[in-house]
Every structure is written in structure tokens, then in C-alpha cells.
Amino acid sequence: MEPIILAYIGIGLMVGLAGVGSAYGCTIAGNATIGALKKTPEAFGNFLALSAMPGTQGIYGFVGFFVLQGRLVAEMSWWHAAAIFGAGIALGLAGLLSAIRQGQVCANGIAAIGSGHNVFGNTLIMAAFPELYAILALLVTILINGTLG
């Protein structure tokens, strides 16, 4: 096996897992939106913002790919391939799990808003916590890219 294959597997996991997490997270929040719209259709703007929040992890996966794209060369070393694979695993798993959990936080906020509670701002703050870990994983990817010289 050539080292670049391991690197491409890492890139695939990074983009794929982060994208799957965003799809799940947005679906969880979107399902809550549909239920809440029956009670408070005037809050659709708030529901839309909360439903879209888990989509950012998928974007981070793509950003990670673009960060590492210049390192994907046919004659790369095993060390470089392992670093890219590790970055892919880190960002992929962080994106997957944080997007799903963020979708759950947003869904609870959407349900509360639908029940008449004014918790949009609080929900945004609470939903930012899972996002922080995806951002940290993206920063780790950028730092790993910086070590590849």
C-alpha cells in the first residue's frame, strides 16, 4: 500500500463523518421545527437559525480538506500520511458527534420556543458548546498541517 492511500482514507473520513454528523444534527433540529411550527409559526426565523447550526461541522470537514489538499502528493512519506490520517480521524469524529449533540440541544430549544418560552438566545449559547469541539478539531488539523513542513 502506498502512503497516499492512507492519507486519502483520512481525508475521506474527515469530510464524510463531519458531513454525516451535520446531516443528522440538522435533521434532528428540523424535525423539532416541524412540530414547533404547528404551535408558533411566527417563530420560523428562530427555528431556521437553530436548525442550520449543526450544518457548520460539515463545512469544517471541507475546510480541513482544503487545508490539507496541498499535502496530498504521490511521493509523500508514511509520516505525512499518518499525520493526515490522524487529522482526518480527529476532525471527522469531532464533527460527527458535536453536530449530532448540537442538533439535540437546538431541538430542545426549538421545542421550548414552540411552547411559548423565550429561550432563543440561551439556546444559541448552549448550542455553541458542542460547536467549540469541532472548531478545536479544525484548529488541530491546521496545526498538524503546519508541522508537515
mmCIF file of the C-alpha atoms, coordinates in Angstrom:
data_MODEL
# 
_entry.id   MODEL 
# 
loop_
_atom_site.group_PDB 
_atom_site.id 
_atom_site.type_symbol 
_atom_site.label_atom_id 
_atom_site.label_alt_id 
_atom_site.label_comp_id 
_atom_site.label_asym_id 
_atom_site.label_entity_id 
_atom_site.label_seq_id 
_atom_site.pdbx_PDB_ins_code 
_atom_site.Cartn_x 
_atom_site.Cartn_y 
_atom_site.Cartn_z 
_atom_site.occupancy 
_atom_site.B_iso_or_equiv 
_atom_site.pdbx_formal_charge 
_atom_site.auth_seq_id 
_atom_site.auth_comp_id 
_atom_site.auth_asym_id 
_atom_site.auth_atom_id 
_atom_site.pdbx_PDB_model_num 
ATOM 1   C CA . MET A 1 1   ? 0.000   0.000  0.000  1.00 0.00 ? 1   MET A CA 1 
ATOM 2   C CA . GLU A 1 2   ? 1.257   3.467  -0.853 1.00 0.00 ? 2   GLU A CA 1 
ATOM 3   C CA . PRO A 1 3   ? 1.242   6.137  1.886  1.00 0.00 ? 3   PRO A CA 1 
ATOM 4   C CA . ILE A 1 4   ? -1.061  8.424  -0.067 1.00 0.00 ? 4   ILE A CA 1 
ATOM 5   C CA . ILE A 1 5   ? -3.853  5.840  0.207  1.00 0.00 ? 5   ILE A CA 1 
ATOM 6   C CA . LEU A 1 6   ? -3.778  6.164  3.999  1.00 0.00 ? 6   LEU A CA 1 
ATOM 7   C CA . ALA A 1 7   ? -3.863  9.961  3.645  1.00 0.00 ? 7   ALA A CA 1 
ATOM 8   C CA . TYR A 1 8   ? -6.862  9.816  1.325  1.00 0.00 ? 8   TYR A CA 1 
ATOM 9   C CA . ILE A 1 9   ? -8.684  7.497  3.736  1.00 0.00 ? 9   ILE A CA 1 
ATOM 10  C CA . GLY A 1 10  ? -8.125  10.121 6.442  1.00 0.00 ? 10  GLY A CA 1 
ATOM 11  C CA . ILE A 1 11  ? -9.416  12.884 4.196  1.00 0.00 ? 11  ILE A CA 1 
ATOM 12  C CA . GLY A 1 12  ? -12.459 10.793 3.304  1.00 0.00 ? 12  GLY A CA 1 
ATOM 13  C CA . LEU A 1 13  ? -13.234 10.123 6.959  1.00 0.00 ? 13  LEU A CA 1 
ATOM 14  C CA . MET A 1 14  ? -12.812 13.803 7.794  1.00 0.00 ? 14  MET A CA 1 
ATOM 15  C CA . VAL A 1 15  ? -15.226 15.057 5.152  1.00 0.00 ? 15  VAL A CA 1 
ATOM 16  C CA . GLY A 1 16  ? -17.602 12.096 5.364  1.00 0.00 ? 16  GLY A CA 1 
ATOM 17  C CA . LEU A 1 17  ? -18.022 11.835 9.132  1.00 0.00 ? 17  LEU A CA 1 
ATOM 18  C CA . ALA A 1 18  ? -18.366 15.605 9.592  1.00 0.00 ? 18  ALA A CA 1 
ATOM 19  C CA . GLY A 1 19  ? -20.947 15.689 6.794  1.00 0.00 ? 19  GLY A CA 1 
ATOM 20  C CA . VAL A 1 20  ? -22.932 12.786 8.226  1.00 0.00 ? 20  VAL A CA 1 
ATOM 21  C CA . GLY A 1 21  ? -22.950 14.467 11.635 1.00 0.00 ? 21  GLY A CA 1 
ATOM 22  C CA . SER A 1 22  ? -24.250 17.686 10.111 1.00 0.00 ? 22  SER A CA 1 
ATOM 23  C CA . ALA A 1 23  ? -26.966 15.828 8.238  1.00 0.00 ? 23  ALA A CA 1 
ATOM 24  C CA . TYR A 1 24  ? -28.099 14.090 11.427 1.00 0.00 ? 24  TYR A CA 1 
ATOM 25  C CA . GLY A 1 25  ? -27.911 17.256 13.523 1.00 0.00 ? 25  GLY A CA 1 
ATOM 26  C CA . CYS A 1 26  ? -29.858 19.333 11.019 1.00 0.00 ? 26  CYS A CA 1 
ATOM 27  C CA . THR A 1 27  ? -32.450 16.570 10.715 1.00 0.00 ? 27  THR A CA 1 
ATOM 28  C CA . ILE A 1 28  ? -32.916 16.353 14.487 1.00 0.00 ? 28  ILE A CA 1 
ATOM 29  C CA . ALA A 1 29  ? -33.429 20.116 14.749 1.00 0.00 ? 29  ALA A CA 1 
ATOM 30  C CA . GLY A 1 30  ? -35.531 20.193 11.585 1.00 0.00 ? 30  GLY A CA 1 
ATOM 31  C CA . ASN A 1 31  ? -37.887 17.569 12.956 1.00 0.00 ? 31  ASN A CA 1 
ATOM 32  C CA . ALA A 1 32  ? -38.356 19.670 16.092 1.00 0.00 ? 32  ALA A CA 1 
ATOM 33  C CA . THR A 1 33  ? -39.036 22.700 13.898 1.00 0.00 ? 33  THR A CA 1 
ATOM 34  C CA . ILE A 1 34  ? -41.857 20.951 12.086 1.00 0.00 ? 34  ILE A CA 1 
ATOM 35  C CA . GLY A 1 35  ? -43.529 20.132 15.398 1.00 0.00 ? 35  GLY A CA 1 
ATOM 36  C CA . ALA A 1 36  ? -42.996 23.604 16.868 1.00 0.00 ? 36  ALA A CA 1 
ATOM 37  C CA . LEU A 1 37  ? -44.304 25.383 13.773 1.00 0.00 ? 37  LEU A CA 1 
ATOM 38  C CA . LYS A 1 38  ? -47.744 23.930 14.487 1.00 0.00 ? 38  LYS A CA 1 
ATOM 39  C CA . LYS A 1 39  ? -47.885 25.954 17.709 1.00 0.00 ? 39  LYS A CA 1 
ATOM 40  C CA . THR A 1 40  ? -45.882 29.104 16.847 1.00 0.00 ? 40  THR A CA 1 
ATOM 41  C CA . PRO A 1 41  ? -45.465 29.655 13.095 1.00 0.00 ? 41  PRO A CA 1 
ATOM 42  C CA . GLU A 1 42  ? -44.312 33.245 13.700 1.00 0.00 ? 42  GLU A CA 1 
ATOM 43  C CA . ALA A 1 43  ? -41.034 31.945 15.208 1.00 0.00 ? 43  ALA A CA 1 
ATOM 44  C CA . PHE A 1 44  ? -39.881 30.344 11.952 1.00 0.00 ? 44  PHE A CA 1 
ATOM 45  C CA . GLY A 1 45  ? -36.816 32.615 11.743 1.00 0.00 ? 45  GLY A CA 1 
ATOM 46  C CA . ASN A 1 46  ? -35.575 31.433 15.118 1.00 0.00 ? 46  ASN A CA 1 
ATOM 47  C CA . PHE A 1 47  ? -36.284 27.821 14.202 1.00 0.00 ? 47  PHE A CA 1 
ATOM 48  C CA . LEU A 1 48  ? -34.423 28.185 10.916 1.00 0.00 ? 48  LEU A CA 1 
ATOM 49  C CA . ALA A 1 49  ? -31.309 29.590 12.610 1.00 0.00 ? 49  ALA A CA 1 
ATOM 50  C CA . LEU A 1 50  ? -31.290 26.833 15.225 1.00 0.00 ? 50  LEU A CA 1 
ATOM 51  C CA . SER A 1 51  ? -31.909 24.109 12.644 1.00 0.00 ? 51  SER A CA 1 
ATOM 52  C CA . ALA A 1 52  ? -28.996 25.293 10.493 1.00 0.00 ? 52  ALA A CA 1 
ATOM 53  C CA . MET A 1 53  ? -26.431 25.444 13.304 1.00 0.00 ? 53  MET A CA 1 
ATOM 54  C CA . PRO A 1 54  ? -25.370 21.760 13.128 1.00 0.00 ? 54  PRO A CA 1 
ATOM 55  C CA . GLY A 1 55  ? -24.525 22.271 9.463  1.00 0.00 ? 55  GLY A CA 1 
ATOM 56  C CA . THR A 1 56  ? -21.303 24.056 10.279 1.00 0.00 ? 56  THR A CA 1 
ATOM 57  C CA . GLN A 1 57  ? -19.432 20.866 11.193 1.00 0.00 ? 57  GLN A CA 1 
ATOM 58  C CA . GLY A 1 58  ? -19.784 19.630 7.633  1.00 0.00 ? 58  GLY A CA 1 
ATOM 59  C CA . ILE A 1 59  ? -18.259 22.898 6.456  1.00 0.00 ? 59  ILE A CA 1 
ATOM 60  C CA . TYR A 1 60  ? -15.348 22.387 8.855  1.00 0.00 ? 60  TYR A CA 1 
ATOM 61  C CA . GLY A 1 61  ? -14.723 18.999 7.228  1.00 0.00 ? 61  GLY A CA 1 
ATOM 62  C CA . PHE A 1 62  ? -14.457 20.668 3.832  1.00 0.00 ? 62  PHE A CA 1 
ATOM 63  C CA . VAL A 1 63  ? -12.199 23.395 5.233  1.00 0.00 ? 63  VAL A CA 1 
ATOM 64  C CA . GLY A 1 64  ? -9.958  20.666 6.669  1.00 0.00 ? 64  GLY A CA 1 
ATOM 65  C CA . PHE A 1 65  ? -9.729  19.091 3.228  1.00 0.00 ? 65  PHE A CA 1 
ATOM 66  C CA . PHE A 1 66  ? -8.720  22.381 1.638  1.00 0.00 ? 66  PHE A CA 1 
ATOM 67  C CA . VAL A 1 67  ? -6.126  22.948 4.375  1.00 0.00 ? 67  VAL A CA 1 
ATOM 68  C CA . LEU A 1 68  ? -4.518  19.550 3.725  1.00 0.00 ? 68  LEU A CA 1 
ATOM 69  C CA . GLN A 1 69  ? -5.097  19.379 -0.029 1.00 0.00 ? 69  GLN A CA 1 
ATOM 70  C CA . GLY A 1 70  ? -1.654  20.747 -0.896 1.00 0.00 ? 70  GLY A CA 1 
ATOM 71  C CA . ARG A 1 71  ? -0.002  17.929 1.084  1.00 0.00 ? 71  ARG A CA 1 
ATOM 72  C CA . LEU A 1 72  ? -1.571  15.145 -0.990 1.00 0.00 ? 72  LEU A CA 1 
ATOM 73  C CA . VAL A 1 73  ? 1.264   14.253 -3.346 1.00 0.00 ? 73  VAL A CA 1 
ATOM 74  C CA . ALA A 1 74  ? 2.089   10.830 -4.760 1.00 0.00 ? 74  ALA A CA 1 
ATOM 75  C CA . GLU A 1 75  ? 5.581   10.659 -3.220 1.00 0.00 ? 75  GLU A CA 1 
ATOM 76  C CA . MET A 1 76  ? 4.534   11.521 0.352  1.00 0.00 ? 76  MET A CA 1 
ATOM 77  C CA . SER A 1 77  ? 6.169   9.802  3.321  1.00 0.00 ? 77  SER A CA 1 
ATOM 78  C CA . TRP A 1 78  ? 4.435   7.478  5.767  1.00 0.00 ? 78  TRP A CA 1 
ATOM 79  C CA . TRP A 1 79  ? 4.882   10.108 8.455  1.00 0.00 ? 79  TRP A CA 1 
ATOM 80  C CA . HIS A 1 80  ? 2.962   12.687 6.410  1.00 0.00 ? 80  HIS A CA 1 
ATOM 81  C CA . ALA A 1 81  ? 0.281   10.142 5.536  1.00 0.00 ? 81  ALA A CA 1 
ATOM 82  C CA . ALA A 1 82  ? -0.165  9.172  9.185  1.00 0.00 ? 82  ALA A CA 1 
ATOM 83  C CA . ALA A 1 83  ? -0.425  12.832 10.195 1.00 0.00 ? 83  ALA A CA 1 
ATOM 84  C CA . ILE A 1 84  ? -3.120  13.483 7.597  1.00 0.00 ? 84  ILE A CA 1 
ATOM 85  C CA . PHE A 1 85  ? -4.948  10.292 8.593  1.00 0.00 ? 85  PHE A CA 1 
ATOM 86  C CA . GLY A 1 86  ? -4.869  11.355 12.250 1.00 0.00 ? 86  GLY A CA 1 
ATOM 87  C CA . ALA A 1 87  ? -6.136  14.821 11.418 1.00 0.00 ? 87  ALA A CA 1 
ATOM 88  C CA . GLY A 1 88  ? -8.937  13.238 9.413  1.00 0.00 ? 88  GLY A CA 1 
ATOM 89  C CA . ILE A 1 89  ? -9.974  10.970 12.268 1.00 0.00 ? 89  ILE A CA 1 
ATOM 90  C CA . ALA A 1 90  ? -9.864  13.846 14.779 1.00 0.00 ? 90  ALA A CA 1 
ATOM 91  C CA . LEU A 1 91  ? -11.916 16.277 12.726 1.00 0.00 ? 91  LEU A CA 1 
ATOM 92  C CA . GLY A 1 92  ? -14.261 13.603 11.392 1.00 0.00 ? 92  GLY A CA 1 
ATOM 93  C CA . LEU A 1 93  ? -15.200 12.207 14.802 1.00 0.00 ? 93  LEU A CA 1 
ATOM 94  C CA . ALA A 1 94  ? -15.408 15.624 16.468 1.00 0.00 ? 94  ALA A CA 1 
ATOM 95  C CA . GLY A 1 95  ? -17.604 16.881 13.644 1.00 0.00 ? 95  GLY A CA 1 
ATOM 96  C CA . LEU A 1 96  ? -19.837 13.798 13.702 1.00 0.00 ? 96  LEU A CA 1 
ATOM 97  C CA . LEU A 1 97  ? -20.538 13.747 17.419 1.00 0.00 ? 97  LEU A CA 1 
ATOM 98  C CA . SER A 1 98  ? -20.666 17.501 18.023 1.00 0.00 ? 98  SER A CA 1 
ATOM 99  C CA . ALA A 1 99  ? -23.148 18.051 15.189 1.00 0.00 ? 99  ALA A CA 1 
ATOM 100 C CA . ILE A 1 100 ? -25.477 15.345 16.495 1.00 0.00 ? 100 ILE A CA 1 
ATOM 101 C CA . ARG A 1 101 ? -25.319 16.689 20.041 1.00 0.00 ? 101 ARG A CA 1 
ATOM 102 C CA . GLN A 1 102 ? -25.734 20.258 18.831 1.00 0.00 ? 102 GLN A CA 1 
ATOM 103 C CA . GLY A 1 103 ? -28.814 19.194 16.899 1.00 0.00 ? 103 GLY A CA 1 
ATOM 104 C CA . GLN A 1 104 ? -30.258 17.740 20.102 1.00 0.00 ? 104 GLN A CA 1 
ATOM 105 C CA . VAL A 1 105 ? -29.601 20.974 22.020 1.00 0.00 ? 105 VAL A CA 1 
ATOM 106 C CA . CYS A 1 106 ? -31.187 23.008 19.233 1.00 0.00 ? 106 CYS A CA 1 
ATOM 107 C CA . ALA A 1 107 ? -34.190 20.650 19.076 1.00 0.00 ? 107 ALA A CA 1 
ATOM 108 C CA . ASN A 1 108 ? -34.833 21.147 22.780 1.00 0.00 ? 108 ASN A CA 1 
ATOM 109 C CA . GLY A 1 109 ? -34.618 24.923 22.347 1.00 0.00 ? 109 GLY A CA 1 
ATOM 110 C CA . ILE A 1 110 ? -36.984 24.778 19.376 1.00 0.00 ? 110 ILE A CA 1 
ATOM 111 C CA . ALA A 1 111 ? -39.480 22.749 21.402 1.00 0.00 ? 111 ALA A CA 1 
ATOM 112 C CA . ALA A 1 112 ? -39.282 25.250 24.263 1.00 0.00 ? 112 ALA A CA 1 
ATOM 113 C CA . ILE A 1 113 ? -39.774 28.216 21.914 1.00 0.00 ? 113 ILE A CA 1 
ATOM 114 C CA . GLY A 1 114 ? -42.699 26.374 20.372 1.00 0.00 ? 114 GLY A CA 1 
ATOM 115 C CA . SER A 1 115 ? -44.207 26.057 23.848 1.00 0.00 ? 115 SER A CA 1 
ATOM 116 C CA . GLY A 1 116 ? -44.026 29.804 24.341 1.00 0.00 ? 116 GLY A CA 1 
ATOM 117 C CA . HIS A 1 117 ? -40.751 30.194 26.233 1.00 0.00 ? 117 HIS A CA 1 
ATOM 118 C CA . ASN A 1 118 ? -38.312 32.914 25.197 1.00 0.00 ? 118 ASN A CA 1 
ATOM 119 C CA . VAL A 1 119 ? -35.103 30.828 25.078 1.00 0.00 ? 119 VAL A CA 1 
ATOM 120 C CA . PHE A 1 120 ? -33.649 31.600 21.649 1.00 0.00 ? 120 PHE A CA 1 
ATOM 121 C CA . GLY A 1 121 ? -30.554 33.393 22.983 1.00 0.00 ? 121 GLY A CA 1 
ATOM 122 C CA . ASN A 1 122 ? -29.954 30.812 25.675 1.00 0.00 ? 122 ASN A CA 1 
ATOM 123 C CA . THR A 1 123 ? -30.290 28.026 23.135 1.00 0.00 ? 123 THR A CA 1 
ATOM 124 C CA . LEU A 1 124 ? -27.698 29.691 20.882 1.00 0.00 ? 124 LEU A CA 1 
ATOM 125 C CA . ILE A 1 125 ? -25.276 29.891 23.800 1.00 0.00 ? 125 ILE A CA 1 
ATOM 126 C CA . MET A 1 126 ? -25.812 26.267 24.816 1.00 0.00 ? 126 MET A CA 1 
ATOM 127 C CA . ALA A 1 127 ? -25.540 25.090 21.204 1.00 0.00 ? 127 ALA A CA 1 
ATOM 128 C CA . ALA A 1 128 ? -22.175 26.824 20.880 1.00 0.00 ? 128 ALA A CA 1 
ATOM 129 C CA . PHE A 1 129 ? -20.563 24.451 23.383 1.00 0.00 ? 129 PHE A CA 1 
ATOM 130 C CA . PRO A 1 130 ? -20.620 21.339 21.163 1.00 0.00 ? 130 PRO A CA 1 
ATOM 131 C CA . GLU A 1 131 ? -19.507 23.516 18.256 1.00 0.00 ? 131 GLU A CA 1 
ATOM 132 C CA . LEU A 1 132 ? -16.400 24.518 20.198 1.00 0.00 ? 132 LEU A CA 1 
ATOM 133 C CA . TYR A 1 133 ? -15.020 20.980 19.953 1.00 0.00 ? 133 TYR A CA 1 
ATOM 134 C CA . ALA A 1 134 ? -15.443 20.863 16.198 1.00 0.00 ? 134 ALA A CA 1 
ATOM 135 C CA . ILE A 1 135 ? -13.620 24.198 15.968 1.00 0.00 ? 135 ILE A CA 1 
ATOM 136 C CA . LEU A 1 136 ? -10.826 22.814 18.144 1.00 0.00 ? 136 LEU A CA 1 
ATOM 137 C CA . ALA A 1 137 ? -10.527 19.781 15.862 1.00 0.00 ? 137 ALA A CA 1 
ATOM 138 C CA . LEU A 1 138 ? -10.299 22.083 12.849 1.00 0.00 ? 138 LEU A CA 1 
ATOM 139 C CA . LEU A 1 139 ? -7.551  24.043 14.618 1.00 0.00 ? 139 LEU A CA 1 
ATOM 140 C CA . VAL A 1 140 ? -5.711  20.780 15.318 1.00 0.00 ? 140 VAL A CA 1 
ATOM 141 C CA . THR A 1 141 ? -5.949  19.967 11.614 1.00 0.00 ? 141 THR A CA 1 
ATOM 142 C CA . ILE A 1 142 ? -4.462  23.357 10.768 1.00 0.00 ? 142 ILE A CA 1 
ATOM 143 C CA . LEU A 1 143 ? -1.681  22.840 13.336 1.00 0.00 ? 143 LEU A CA 1 
ATOM 144 C CA . ILE A 1 144 ? -0.920  19.358 12.001 1.00 0.00 ? 144 ILE A CA 1 
ATOM 145 C CA . ASN A 1 145 ? -0.697  20.848 8.515  1.00 0.00 ? 145 ASN A CA 1 
ATOM 146 C CA . GLY A 1 146 ? 1.811   23.360 9.866  1.00 0.00 ? 146 GLY A CA 1 
ATOM 147 C CA . THR A 1 147 ? 4.046   20.582 11.204 1.00 0.00 ? 147 THR A CA 1 
ATOM 148 C CA . LEU A 1 148 ? 4.301   18.851 7.829  1.00 0.00 ? 148 LEU A CA 1 
ATOM 149 C CA . GLY A 1 149 ? 6.790   21.441 6.581  1.00 0.00 ? 149 GLY A CA 1 
# 
